[in-house]
Structures are given as structure tokens and as C-alpha cells.
Short mmCIF file of C-alpha atoms in Angstrom, two decimals:
data_model
loop_
_atom_site.label_atom_id
_atom_site.label_comp_id
_atom_site.label_asym_id
_atom_site.label_seq_id
_atom_site.Cartn_x
_atom_site.Cartn_y
_atom_site.Cartn_z
CA ILE W 1026 25.16 1.28 -5.94
CA TRP W 1027 28.74 0.20 -6.35
CA SER W 1028 28.39 -3.27 -4.63
CA ASN W 1029 25.91 -4.42 -7.28
CA ILE W 1030 27.93 -3.38 -10.31
CA GLU W 1031 29.70 -6.89 -10.33
CA VAL W 1032 26.36 -8.72 -10.51
CA PRO W 1033 26.01 -9.92 -14.10
CA ALA W 1034 22.91 -8.76 -16.15
CA HIS W 1035 21.49 -12.12 -16.60
CA SER W 1036 21.57 -12.65 -12.88
CA ARG W 1037 19.71 -9.34 -12.21
CA ALA W 1038 17.14 -10.46 -14.75
CA LEU W 1039 16.50 -13.62 -13.09
CA ARG W 1040 16.23 -12.00 -9.72
CA LEU W 1041 13.79 -9.49 -11.15
CA ALA W 1042 11.67 -12.40 -12.67
CA GLY W 1043 11.80 -14.22 -9.28
CA THR W 1044 10.71 -11.25 -7.29
CA SER W 1045 7.97 -10.39 -9.75
CA CYS W 1046 6.53 -13.90 -9.33
CA VAL W 1047 6.60 -13.48 -5.56
CA ALA W 1048 4.61 -10.19 -5.88
CA LEU W 1049 2.14 -11.70 -8.31
CA LEU W 1050 1.69 -14.59 -5.96
CA MET W 1051 0.77 -12.18 -3.05
CA LEU W 1052 -1.65 -10.48 -5.29
CA LEU W 1053 -3.33 -13.68 -6.26
CA ILE W 1054 -3.62 -14.67 -2.52
CA ALA W 1055 -5.17 -11.29 -1.68
CA THR W 1056 -7.58 -11.63 -4.54
CA GLY W 1057 -8.45 -15.02 -3.63
CA LEU W 1058 -9.20 -14.13 0.01
CA ILE W 1059 -11.26 -11.17 -1.18
CA ALA W 1060 -13.21 -13.54 -3.64
CA ALA W 1061 -13.85 -15.87 -0.61
CA VAL W 1062 -15.23 -13.01 1.52
CA ASN W 1063 -17.27 -11.78 -1.46
CA GLY W 1064 -18.83 -15.30 -1.89
CA LYS W 1065 -21.44 -14.31 0.55
CA HIS W 1066 -23.42 -13.01 -2.22
CA PHE W 1067 -23.45 -16.40 -3.83
CA PHE W 1068 -23.91 -18.65 -0.92
CA ILE W 1069 -25.58 -16.67 1.69
CA GLY W 1070 -29.15 -15.23 0.85
CA ASN W 1071 -30.41 -12.16 2.61
CA GLU W 1072 -27.38 -11.96 4.94
CA GLY W 1073 -28.67 -8.88 6.80
CA VAL W 1074 -27.07 -5.68 7.64
CA LEU W 1075 -24.74 -6.91 10.38
CA LEU W 1076 -23.44 -9.86 8.57
CA SER W 1077 -22.91 -7.83 5.38
CA THR W 1078 -21.12 -5.16 7.15
CA ILE W 1079 -18.85 -7.50 9.02
CA LEU W 1080 -17.85 -9.32 5.70
CA ASN W 1081 -17.38 -5.95 3.99
CA VAL W 1082 -14.98 -4.78 6.73
CA ALA W 1083 -13.09 -8.12 6.42
CA ALA W 1084 -12.64 -7.39 2.72
CA VAL W 1085 -11.19 -4.01 3.48
CA LEU W 1086 -8.90 -5.24 6.06
CA ILE W 1087 -7.71 -7.98 3.68
CA ILE W 1088 -6.77 -5.37 1.14
CA ILE W 1089 -5.05 -3.00 3.70
CA LEU W 1090 -2.99 -5.95 5.22
CA SER W 1091 -1.99 -7.08 1.82
CA ASN W 1092 -0.83 -3.61 0.86
CA VAL W 1093 0.99 -3.17 4.12
CA SER W 1094 2.69 -6.59 3.55
CA MET W 1095 3.76 -5.36 0.11
CA PHE W 1096 5.07 -2.12 1.76
CA VAL W 1097 7.42 -4.30 3.80
CA LEU W 1098 8.24 -6.99 1.24
CA ILE W 1099 8.88 -4.91 -1.99
CA PRO W 1100 11.77 -2.81 -0.66
CA VAL W 1101 13.52 -6.07 0.50
CA LEU W 1102 12.91 -7.71 -2.70
CA SER W 1103 14.26 -4.54 -4.63
CA VAL W 1104 17.50 -4.81 -2.66
CA PHE W 1105 17.85 -8.42 -3.59
CA GLU W 1106 17.34 -7.50 -7.32
CA ALA W 1107 20.77 -5.82 -7.13
CA HIS W 1108 19.99 -2.64 -9.01
CA THR W 1109 22.99 -0.65 -10.16
CA THR W 1110 21.62 2.84 -9.38
CA LYS W 1111 19.50 4.14 -6.40
CA GLY W 1112 17.06 5.79 -8.81
CA GLN W 1113 16.47 2.51 -10.64
CA MET W 1114 15.48 0.78 -7.38
CA GLU W 1115 13.20 3.56 -6.23
CA LEU W 1116 11.48 3.56 -9.56
CA THR W 1117 11.02 -0.35 -9.35
CA ILE W 1118 9.49 0.21 -5.84
CA MET W 1119 7.16 2.87 -6.99
CA LEU W 1120 5.83 1.07 -10.00
CA ARG W 1121 5.26 -2.34 -8.30
CA LEU W 1122 3.60 -0.96 -5.31
CA TRP W 1123 1.37 1.23 -7.44
CA LEU W 1124 0.39 -1.50 -9.80
CA PHE W 1125 -0.21 -3.98 -6.94
CA GLN W 1126 -2.46 -1.61 -4.94
CA VAL W 1127 -4.42 -0.50 -7.96
CA LEU W 1128 -5.07 -4.11 -9.16
CA ASN W 1129 -5.86 -5.29 -5.66
CA THR W 1130 -8.46 -2.46 -5.21
CA MET W 1131 -9.98 -2.65 -8.65
CA LEU W 1132 -10.31 -6.33 -8.68
CA ALA W 1133 -12.18 -6.27 -5.45
CA ALA W 1134 -14.50 -3.49 -6.73
CA PHE W 1135 -15.18 -5.53 -9.88
CA MET W 1136 -15.95 -8.64 -7.74
CA PHE W 1137 -18.59 -6.55 -5.91
CA TRP W 1138 -19.99 -5.43 -9.24
CA ASP W 1139 -20.30 -8.91 -10.50
CA ALA W 1140 -21.91 -9.98 -7.23
CA SER W 1141 -24.45 -7.13 -7.50
CA ARG W 1142 -26.03 -8.31 -10.71
CA ASN W 1143 -29.17 -10.44 -10.78
CA LYS W 1144 -29.94 -13.53 -12.87
CA MET W 1145 -30.88 -11.33 -15.75
CA GLY W 1146 -27.47 -9.78 -15.82
CA GLN W 1147 -28.82 -6.30 -14.52
CA THR W 1148 -26.72 -4.49 -12.08
CA ASN W 1149 -28.17 -3.40 -8.65
CA TRP W 1150 -26.15 -0.16 -8.33
CA GLY W 1151 -27.49 0.61 -4.93
CA HIS W 1152 -26.20 -2.79 -3.85
CA TRP W 1153 -22.86 -2.12 -5.41
CA PHE W 1154 -22.44 1.23 -3.74
CA ALA W 1155 -23.31 -0.14 -0.34
CA ASP W 1156 -20.60 -2.97 -0.81
CA GLY W 1157 -18.02 -1.95 -3.45
CA GLY W 1158 -18.33 1.71 -2.88
CA PHE W 1159 -17.85 1.14 0.89
CA LEU W 1160 -14.85 -1.01 0.21
CA VAL W 1161 -13.16 1.55 -2.20
CA LEU W 1162 -13.59 4.51 0.11
CA ASN W 1163 -12.43 2.60 3.22
CA VAL W 1164 -9.36 1.23 1.37
CA ILE W 1165 -8.34 4.61 0.24
CA PHE W 1166 -8.96 6.16 3.63
CA GLY W 1167 -7.36 3.30 5.53
CA ASP W 1168 -4.34 2.89 3.41
CA ALA W 1169 -3.46 6.54 3.41
CA THR W 1170 -4.13 7.01 7.18
CA LEU W 1171 -2.09 3.98 8.13
CA MET W 1172 0.97 4.86 5.91
CA ASN W 1173 0.89 8.51 6.84
CA VAL W 1174 0.81 7.61 10.49
CA ILE W 1175 3.81 5.16 10.05
CA GLU W 1176 5.62 7.67 7.92
CA PHE W 1177 5.06 10.51 10.47
CA PHE W 1178 6.00 8.53 13.57
CA ARG W 1179 8.43 6.07 12.02
CA PRO W 1180 7.87 3.46 14.73
CA PHE W 1181 9.79 0.59 13.11
CA ASP W 1182 13.09 2.37 12.32
CA VAL W 1183 13.00 5.42 14.75
CA ILE W 1184 10.78 5.01 17.91
CA ILE W 1185 11.26 1.25 18.58
CA PRO W 1186 14.98 1.05 18.17
CA ARG W 1187 15.70 4.11 20.12
CA LYS W 1188 13.45 3.03 22.87
CA GLN W 1189 14.70 -0.54 23.00
CA GLN W 1190 18.23 -0.51 21.87
CA ALA W 1191 19.52 2.97 22.91
CA PRO W 1192 19.53 2.31 26.69
CA TYR W 1193 21.68 -0.82 26.29
CA CYS W 1194 24.30 0.58 23.81
CA MET W 1195 27.76 0.20 25.32
CA THR W 1196 29.65 2.46 22.69
CA GLN W 1197 28.99 5.80 21.36
CA LYS W 1198 29.43 4.50 17.72
CA ARG W 1199 26.56 2.02 18.34
CA LEU W 1200 24.45 4.86 19.83
CA ASN W 1201 24.99 7.13 16.90
CA ARG W 1202 23.92 4.26 14.51
CA VAL W 1203 20.69 3.90 16.43
CA TYR W 1204 19.99 7.61 16.32
CA ALA W 1205 21.00 8.12 12.79
CA ALA W 1206 18.40 9.68 10.54
CA PRO W 1207 16.24 7.22 8.65
CA GLU W 1208 16.49 7.12 4.89
CA LEU W 1209 13.74 8.72 2.75
CA SER W 1210 12.37 6.56 0.06
CA LEU W 1211 10.89 8.58 -2.74
CA GLY W 1212 9.46 5.41 -4.41
CA MET W 1213 7.37 4.68 -1.21
CA ARG W 1214 6.02 8.18 -1.15
CA TYR W 1215 5.29 8.63 -4.80
CA GLN W 1216 3.51 5.35 -5.13
CA MET W 1217 0.87 6.26 -2.68
CA ILE W 1218 0.22 9.67 -4.54
CA LEU W 1219 0.11 7.78 -7.83
CA LYS W 1220 -2.19 5.13 -6.46
CA HIS W 1221 -4.72 7.86 -5.28
CA PHE W 1222 -4.67 9.63 -8.48
CA THR W 1223 -5.32 6.47 -10.50
CA LEU W 1224 -8.26 5.40 -8.21
CA ALA W 1225 -9.63 8.90 -8.42
CA LEU W 1226 -9.57 8.95 -12.21
CA ALA W 1227 -10.97 5.45 -12.42
CA LEU W 1228 -13.80 5.67 -9.78
CA GLY W 1229 -14.36 9.51 -9.27
CA SER W 1230 -17.03 9.77 -11.79
CA ALA W 1231 -19.09 7.12 -9.93
CA MET W 1232 -18.25 8.37 -6.57
CA PRO W 1233 -17.40 12.11 -6.47
CA LEU W 1234 -16.50 11.94 -2.82
CA VAL W 1235 -13.30 10.15 -3.96
CA TYR W 1236 -12.04 13.48 -5.54
CA TRP W 1237 -12.33 15.39 -2.18
CA LEU W 1238 -10.99 12.48 -0.20
CA VAL W 1239 -7.90 12.13 -2.46
CA THR W 1240 -7.38 15.89 -2.30
CA ILE W 1241 -7.45 15.98 1.46
CA LEU W 1242 -5.06 12.90 1.68
CA CYS W 1243 -2.58 14.53 -0.67
CA GLY W 1244 -2.53 17.68 1.46
CA VAL W 1245 -1.97 15.61 4.48
CA THR W 1246 0.81 13.69 2.81
CA TYR W 1247 2.49 16.98 1.72
CA TRP W 1248 2.57 18.37 5.27
CA ILE W 1249 3.96 15.18 6.71
CA ASP W 1250 6.71 15.02 4.18
CA LYS W 1251 7.61 18.51 4.45
CA TYR W 1252 7.90 18.13 8.40
CA ASN W 1253 9.93 15.00 8.03
CA VAL W 1254 12.25 16.53 5.41
CA LEU W 1255 12.96 19.52 7.61
CA ARG W 1256 13.12 17.73 11.00
CA LEU W 1257 13.82 14.07 10.51
CA TYR W 1258 15.76 13.14 7.44
#
């Protein structure tokens, strides 16, 4: 990336530190919100099936929304960091998104495990599977489904611009720019596969269904990427 070569090394280091602090802050906010939702186990006794389900779904939505916000924010932060090569920037995107999502999900699962213990310190595993297991499976499925749908239809950089901007383009040059092929981000695609493999290795022994779910999601991801590489990019 020739435009970033003139940026001094110490300036890139400061930018990297600043963007890392932003990513850490978002992780802390998401973890705090999940902890607040999970507080039902400490402050609400015998919450019932309906309230428990509602609060568990709220925890799942918090994780998915925080992950999606990172999908939007991390590439912007990576551009600000002024990397000198495209590969370095994609590697940074992949590692940050992978680490954020794994920590976000594992911390939530650990909170539900802690909340499933009684006063004697014994874990009610049936309680954890009903809450923590429900959360993990829904986060894996929800994240993969949402990201694959966005990747397949590309609403933000293909459908919406072409529907809203193309009819009002006054020049062929502007129309060509609107209909230009979107850019493939390998970091964004690899991080999702890496996250699924990490969660499968960490939680698969407790929930074997995770292995099958991750296998199906990896297959769907492969066909979506194959379709887009041949017809879109």
C-alpha cells in the first residue's frame, strides 16, 4: 500500500495501540452487557421458563450484535492503522475478529457456568446446558447465518448502492464505479472459519452437536465463497 509507506513506524505503532484499545473497550462493553443479563441468576429466583428464555435470547443478541459491530469497525480501524502491505492488513483483521469473537463467546459461556453453581460450589450441568449451551449454539448458528447471508447478497456494497445510486448517475464513469465488483477480504472470511474451529475444539467435547454444526457451516461458507469468486468478485 504505497500511500502508507511515508507514515513513520512510531506513528503506525501508536495507531495500532489506539485501535486495540477501542477493540478492547467494545469487548468490555459486550461482556458487561452479557453479565448484566446473566445477573438474573443472582437477583431473580425461579425466574420461570419464559423469562429465562427471553433473557437467554437477549444474551445471544448482544453477542451477535457486538460481533457484527466489530465486522464493521475493525476493517475501518485497520485502514487507519496505515499498514504497508495488504496482507498485513488482512492478517490484522483476521486475528482481531477471531480473538474478539472467541473471547466474547467463551466469557459468556463461563458466566453461565459460574451462575449454574450452587452455594456449595457444585455445578448444575443441566442448568448450564439449558443456558450456556443454548447461548453457544445460537451464537455459532446466528453469527454464521448472518455473515453468510451478508456475504452472499452483499447488501451494503452491492444491492443498496446499485438500487439507490445507479438510477441517478449522470455519467458513465460514476455508473461504472457503482457497478464495480466489490473487494474480497480474505481476513473477514478466514476469521469466521477460524472462530468456528476454535469453538468446536473448546466446546465440542461437552456438546458434540457443535462438531456437526460447524461442519455444515463450513460447507455452506465454501459454496458461498465459490459462487462469489466465480460470479461476483
